[in-house]
Amino acid sequence: LDTVILTKKFPGELLWPSPPPPERWKKSEELAEVLGLLLEGKLTPVGDSVQKLPLDARLARAIIAAEAC
């Protein structure tokens, strides 16, 4: 999840010493979509805001949601 957010790239676009298993990557993408960080494989404005915070994506998303209140 952090890889997508930080690099704005997907597994096939990166050179990995040992790539993550496809099922784990799929779960990360699904979580990013649920959190509103990705939409149709693209980083959303919320995802862009999350990447600017030096926090885990879940925590950063919660902080951004709290700021909107």
Short mmCIF file of N, CA, C and O in Angstrom, two decimals:
data_model
loop_
_atom_site.label_atom_id
_atom_site.label_comp_id
_atom_site.label_asym_id
_atom_site.label_seq_id
_atom_site.Cartn_x
_atom_site.Cartn_y
_atom_site.Cartn_z
N LEU A 1 0.83 -1.20 0.00
CA LEU A 1 0.00 0.00 0.00
C LEU A 1 0.87 1.25 0.00
O LEU A 1 0.68 2.14 -0.82
N ASP A 2 1.84 1.30 0.88
CA ASP A 2 2.72 2.46 0.92
C ASP A 2 3.50 2.62 -0.39
O ASP A 2 3.77 3.73 -0.82
N THR A 3 3.84 1.50 -1.01
CA THR A 3 4.58 1.56 -2.27
C THR A 3 3.78 2.29 -3.34
O THR A 3 4.30 3.15 -4.04
N VAL A 4 2.50 1.96 -3.47
CA VAL A 4 1.66 2.63 -4.46
C VAL A 4 1.54 4.11 -4.13
O VAL A 4 1.68 4.97 -4.99
N ILE A 5 1.28 4.39 -2.87
CA ILE A 5 1.08 5.78 -2.47
C ILE A 5 2.35 6.61 -2.64
O ILE A 5 2.31 7.71 -3.16
N LEU A 6 3.47 6.05 -2.23
CA LEU A 6 4.71 6.82 -2.28
C LEU A 6 5.30 6.94 -3.68
O LEU A 6 5.84 7.97 -4.05
N THR A 7 5.19 5.88 -4.48
CA THR A 7 5.82 5.91 -5.80
C THR A 7 4.84 6.21 -6.92
O THR A 7 5.26 6.55 -8.01
N LYS A 8 3.55 6.06 -6.63
CA LYS A 8 2.51 6.18 -7.66
C LYS A 8 2.76 5.19 -8.80
O LYS A 8 2.43 5.45 -9.94
N LYS A 9 3.35 4.05 -8.45
CA LYS A 9 3.62 3.00 -9.41
C LYS A 9 3.06 1.69 -8.90
O LYS A 9 2.82 1.52 -7.71
N PHE A 10 2.87 0.75 -9.80
CA PHE A 10 2.32 -0.56 -9.49
C PHE A 10 3.38 -1.63 -9.69
O PHE A 10 4.42 -1.37 -10.29
N PRO A 11 3.15 -2.85 -9.20
CA PRO A 11 4.18 -3.88 -9.18
C PRO A 11 4.90 -4.08 -10.52
O PRO A 11 6.11 -4.21 -10.55
N GLY A 12 4.19 -4.10 -11.61
CA GLY A 12 4.80 -4.33 -12.90
C GLY A 12 5.69 -3.18 -13.36
O GLY A 12 6.51 -3.35 -14.27
N GLU A 13 5.56 -2.03 -12.74
CA GLU A 13 6.34 -0.86 -13.13
C GLU A 13 7.62 -0.69 -12.30
O GLU A 13 8.40 0.19 -12.57
N LEU A 14 7.80 -1.53 -11.30
CA LEU A 14 8.94 -1.40 -10.39
C LEU A 14 9.90 -2.58 -10.55
O LEU A 14 9.49 -3.68 -10.88
N LEU A 15 11.16 -2.34 -10.30
CA LEU A 15 12.15 -3.41 -10.27
C LEU A 15 12.29 -3.87 -8.82
O LEU A 15 12.64 -3.08 -7.95
N TRP A 16 11.98 -5.11 -8.57
CA TRP A 16 11.99 -5.66 -7.22
C TRP A 16 13.12 -6.68 -7.08
O TRP A 16 13.30 -7.52 -7.95
N PRO A 17 13.84 -6.69 -5.95
CA PRO A 17 14.78 -7.79 -5.70
C PRO A 17 14.00 -9.10 -5.57
O PRO A 17 14.40 -10.13 -6.07
N SER A 18 12.87 -9.04 -4.88
CA SER A 18 11.93 -10.17 -4.83
C SER A 18 10.53 -9.55 -4.71
O SER A 18 10.20 -8.95 -3.70
N PRO A 19 9.74 -9.65 -5.77
CA PRO A 19 8.44 -9.00 -5.79
C PRO A 19 7.47 -9.58 -4.76
O PRO A 19 7.58 -10.75 -4.40
N PRO A 20 6.52 -8.75 -4.30
CA PRO A 20 5.52 -9.26 -3.35
C PRO A 20 4.61 -10.26 -4.05
O PRO A 20 4.39 -10.17 -5.26
N PRO A 21 4.08 -11.21 -3.29
CA PRO A 21 3.14 -12.16 -3.89
C PRO A 21 1.92 -11.41 -4.45
O PRO A 21 1.44 -10.45 -3.84
N PRO A 22 1.43 -11.82 -5.61
CA PRO A 22 0.29 -11.13 -6.25
C PRO A 22 -0.93 -10.99 -5.35
O PRO A 22 -1.60 -9.95 -5.37
N GLU A 23 -1.21 -11.99 -4.53
CA GLU A 23 -2.40 -11.91 -3.67
C GLU A 23 -2.25 -10.82 -2.61
O GLU A 23 -3.22 -10.15 -2.26
N ARG A 24 -1.05 -10.62 -2.11
CA ARG A 24 -0.83 -9.55 -1.12
C ARG A 24 -0.95 -8.19 -1.78
O ARG A 24 -1.45 -7.24 -1.19
N TRP A 25 -0.45 -8.09 -3.00
CA TRP A 25 -0.55 -6.82 -3.72
C TRP A 25 -2.02 -6.49 -3.98
O TRP A 25 -2.45 -5.36 -3.80
N LYS A 26 -2.80 -7.51 -4.37
CA LYS A 26 -4.23 -7.30 -4.64
C LYS A 26 -4.95 -6.82 -3.38
O LYS A 26 -5.74 -5.90 -3.43
N LYS A 27 -4.65 -7.44 -2.25
CA LYS A 27 -5.27 -7.01 -0.99
C LYS A 27 -4.90 -5.57 -0.65
O LYS A 27 -5.73 -4.82 -0.16
N SER A 28 -3.67 -5.18 -0.90
CA SER A 28 -3.24 -3.81 -0.65
C SER A 28 -4.00 -2.82 -1.54
O SER A 28 -4.42 -1.76 -1.09
N GLU A 29 -4.16 -3.18 -2.81
CA GLU A 29 -4.93 -2.32 -3.71
C GLU A 29 -6.38 -2.19 -3.25
O GLU A 29 -6.94 -1.10 -3.28
N GLU A 30 -6.96 -3.32 -2.84
CA GLU A 30 -8.34 -3.29 -2.35
C GLU A 30 -8.46 -2.39 -1.13
O GLU A 30 -9.41 -1.60 -1.02
N LEU A 31 -7.53 -2.49 -0.19
CA LEU A 31 -7.56 -1.65 0.99
C LEU A 31 -7.43 -0.17 0.61
O LEU A 31 -8.14 0.68 1.13
N ALA A 32 -6.53 0.12 -0.32
CA ALA A 32 -6.35 1.51 -0.77
C ALA A 32 -7.62 2.05 -1.39
O ALA A 32 -7.97 3.22 -1.19
N GLU A 33 -8.36 1.22 -2.10
CA GLU A 33 -9.63 1.66 -2.68
C GLU A 33 -10.67 1.89 -1.59
O GLU A 33 -11.40 2.88 -1.63
N VAL A 34 -10.73 1.00 -0.60
CA VAL A 34 -11.67 1.15 0.51
C VAL A 34 -11.38 2.44 1.28
O VAL A 34 -12.30 3.16 1.68
N LEU A 35 -10.10 2.74 1.46
CA LEU A 35 -9.72 3.96 2.18
C LEU A 35 -9.90 5.22 1.34
O LEU A 35 -9.76 6.33 1.84
N GLY A 36 -10.18 5.03 0.04
CA GLY A 36 -10.37 6.18 -0.84
C GLY A 36 -9.06 6.75 -1.36
O GLY A 36 -9.01 7.90 -1.79
N LEU A 37 -8.00 5.95 -1.32
CA LEU A 37 -6.68 6.42 -1.76
C LEU A 37 -6.46 6.17 -3.24
O LEU A 37 -5.72 6.89 -3.89
N LEU A 38 -7.09 5.12 -3.75
CA LEU A 38 -7.02 4.78 -5.17
C LEU A 38 -8.42 4.68 -5.74
O LEU A 38 -9.35 4.25 -5.05
N LEU A 39 -8.56 5.05 -6.99
CA LEU A 39 -9.81 4.89 -7.72
C LEU A 39 -9.45 4.50 -9.14
O LEU A 39 -8.73 5.23 -9.83
N GLU A 40 -9.90 3.31 -9.52
CA GLU A 40 -9.60 2.78 -10.85
C GLU A 40 -8.10 2.78 -11.12
O GLU A 40 -7.64 3.14 -12.20
N GLY A 41 -7.33 2.40 -10.11
CA GLY A 41 -5.88 2.30 -10.25
C GLY A 41 -5.12 3.61 -10.24
O GLY A 41 -3.92 3.63 -10.44
N LYS A 42 -5.80 4.70 -9.97
CA LYS A 42 -5.14 6.01 -9.93
C LYS A 42 -5.21 6.58 -8.52
O LYS A 42 -6.20 6.41 -7.81
N LEU A 43 -4.18 7.29 -8.14
CA LEU A 43 -4.14 7.94 -6.83
C LEU A 43 -5.17 9.07 -6.80
O LEU A 43 -5.24 9.89 -7.71
N THR A 44 -5.99 9.09 -5.76
CA THR A 44 -7.01 10.14 -5.60
C THR A 44 -6.40 11.35 -4.90
O THR A 44 -5.29 11.27 -4.36
N PRO A 45 -7.13 12.47 -4.85
CA PRO A 45 -6.63 13.61 -4.07
C PRO A 45 -6.39 13.25 -2.60
O PRO A 45 -5.42 13.72 -1.99
N VAL A 46 -7.25 12.40 -2.04
CA VAL A 46 -7.05 11.95 -0.66
C VAL A 46 -5.77 11.13 -0.56
O VAL A 46 -4.97 11.30 0.36
N GLY A 47 -5.56 10.25 -1.53
CA GLY A 47 -4.33 9.46 -1.55
C GLY A 47 -3.10 10.34 -1.65
O GLY A 47 -2.08 10.07 -1.01
N ASP A 48 -3.21 11.39 -2.41
CA ASP A 48 -2.10 12.33 -2.54
C ASP A 48 -1.83 13.02 -1.20
O ASP A 48 -0.68 13.20 -0.81
N SER A 49 -2.89 13.38 -0.48
CA SER A 49 -2.72 13.99 0.85
C SER A 49 -2.11 13.00 1.83
O SER A 49 -1.25 13.37 2.64
N VAL A 50 -2.55 11.74 1.76
CA VAL A 50 -2.03 10.71 2.66
C VAL A 50 -0.54 10.52 2.44
O VAL A 50 0.22 10.37 3.40
N GLN A 51 -0.10 10.53 1.20
CA GLN A 51 1.32 10.29 0.94
C GLN A 51 2.21 11.38 1.50
O GLN A 51 3.39 11.17 1.71
N LYS A 52 1.66 12.54 1.77
CA LYS A 52 2.46 13.65 2.30
C LYS A 52 2.69 13.56 3.80
O LYS A 52 3.53 14.27 4.34
N LEU A 53 1.92 12.69 4.47
CA LEU A 53 2.08 12.53 5.92
C LEU A 53 3.04 11.37 6.20
O LEU A 53 2.92 10.31 5.60
N PRO A 54 3.96 11.53 7.12
CA PRO A 54 4.92 10.46 7.42
C PRO A 54 4.34 9.41 8.37
O PRO A 54 4.88 9.13 9.44
N LEU A 55 3.20 8.85 7.97
CA LEU A 55 2.47 7.91 8.80
C LEU A 55 2.02 6.71 7.97
O LEU A 55 1.99 6.78 6.75
N ASP A 56 1.62 5.65 8.67
CA ASP A 56 0.96 4.54 8.00
C ASP A 56 -0.27 5.07 7.27
O ASP A 56 -0.92 6.01 7.74
N ALA A 57 -0.59 4.49 6.15
CA ALA A 57 -1.70 4.97 5.32
C ALA A 57 -3.02 4.99 6.08
O ALA A 57 -3.81 5.93 5.94
N ARG A 58 -3.28 3.99 6.91
CA ARG A 58 -4.54 3.95 7.66
C ARG A 58 -4.64 5.11 8.64
O ARG A 58 -5.67 5.76 8.76
N LEU A 59 -3.56 5.34 9.37
CA LEU A 59 -3.54 6.43 10.34
C LEU A 59 -3.63 7.79 9.65
O LEU A 59 -4.38 8.67 10.07
N ALA A 60 -2.89 7.95 8.57
CA ALA A 60 -2.93 9.21 7.83
C ALA A 60 -4.34 9.47 7.30
O ALA A 60 -4.83 10.60 7.35
N ARG A 61 -5.00 8.43 6.83
CA ARG A 61 -6.37 8.59 6.31
C ARG A 61 -7.31 9.02 7.43
O ARG A 61 -8.18 9.87 7.23
N ALA A 62 -7.15 8.44 8.61
CA ALA A 62 -7.99 8.82 9.75
C ALA A 62 -7.77 10.27 10.13
O ALA A 62 -8.73 11.00 10.42
N ILE A 63 -6.54 10.73 10.10
CA ILE A 63 -6.24 12.13 10.44
C ILE A 63 -6.86 13.06 9.41
O ILE A 63 -7.45 14.08 9.75
N ILE A 64 -6.76 12.72 8.14
CA ILE A 64 -7.36 13.55 7.09
C ILE A 64 -8.87 13.60 7.24
O ILE A 64 -9.49 14.66 7.10
N ALA A 65 -9.48 12.47 7.58
CA ALA A 65 -10.93 12.45 7.80
C ALA A 65 -11.31 13.32 8.99
O ALA A 65 -12.31 14.05 8.95
N ALA A 66 -10.51 13.28 10.05
CA ALA A 66 -10.79 14.07 11.25
C ALA A 66 -10.67 15.57 10.96
O ALA A 66 -11.43 16.38 11.48
N GLU A 67 -9.71 15.93 10.11
CA GLU A 67 -9.54 17.34 9.76
C GLU A 67 -10.75 17.88 9.01
O GLU A 67 -11.05 19.08 9.09
N ALA A 68 -11.45 17.02 8.31
CA ALA A 68 -12.61 17.45 7.53
C ALA A 68 -13.84 17.72 8.41
O ALA A 68 -14.79 18.32 7.96
N CYS A 69 -13.78 17.27 9.66
CA CYS A 69 -14.93 17.46 10.57
C CYS A 69 -14.98 18.85 11.14
O CYS A 69 -14.12 19.54 11.36
#
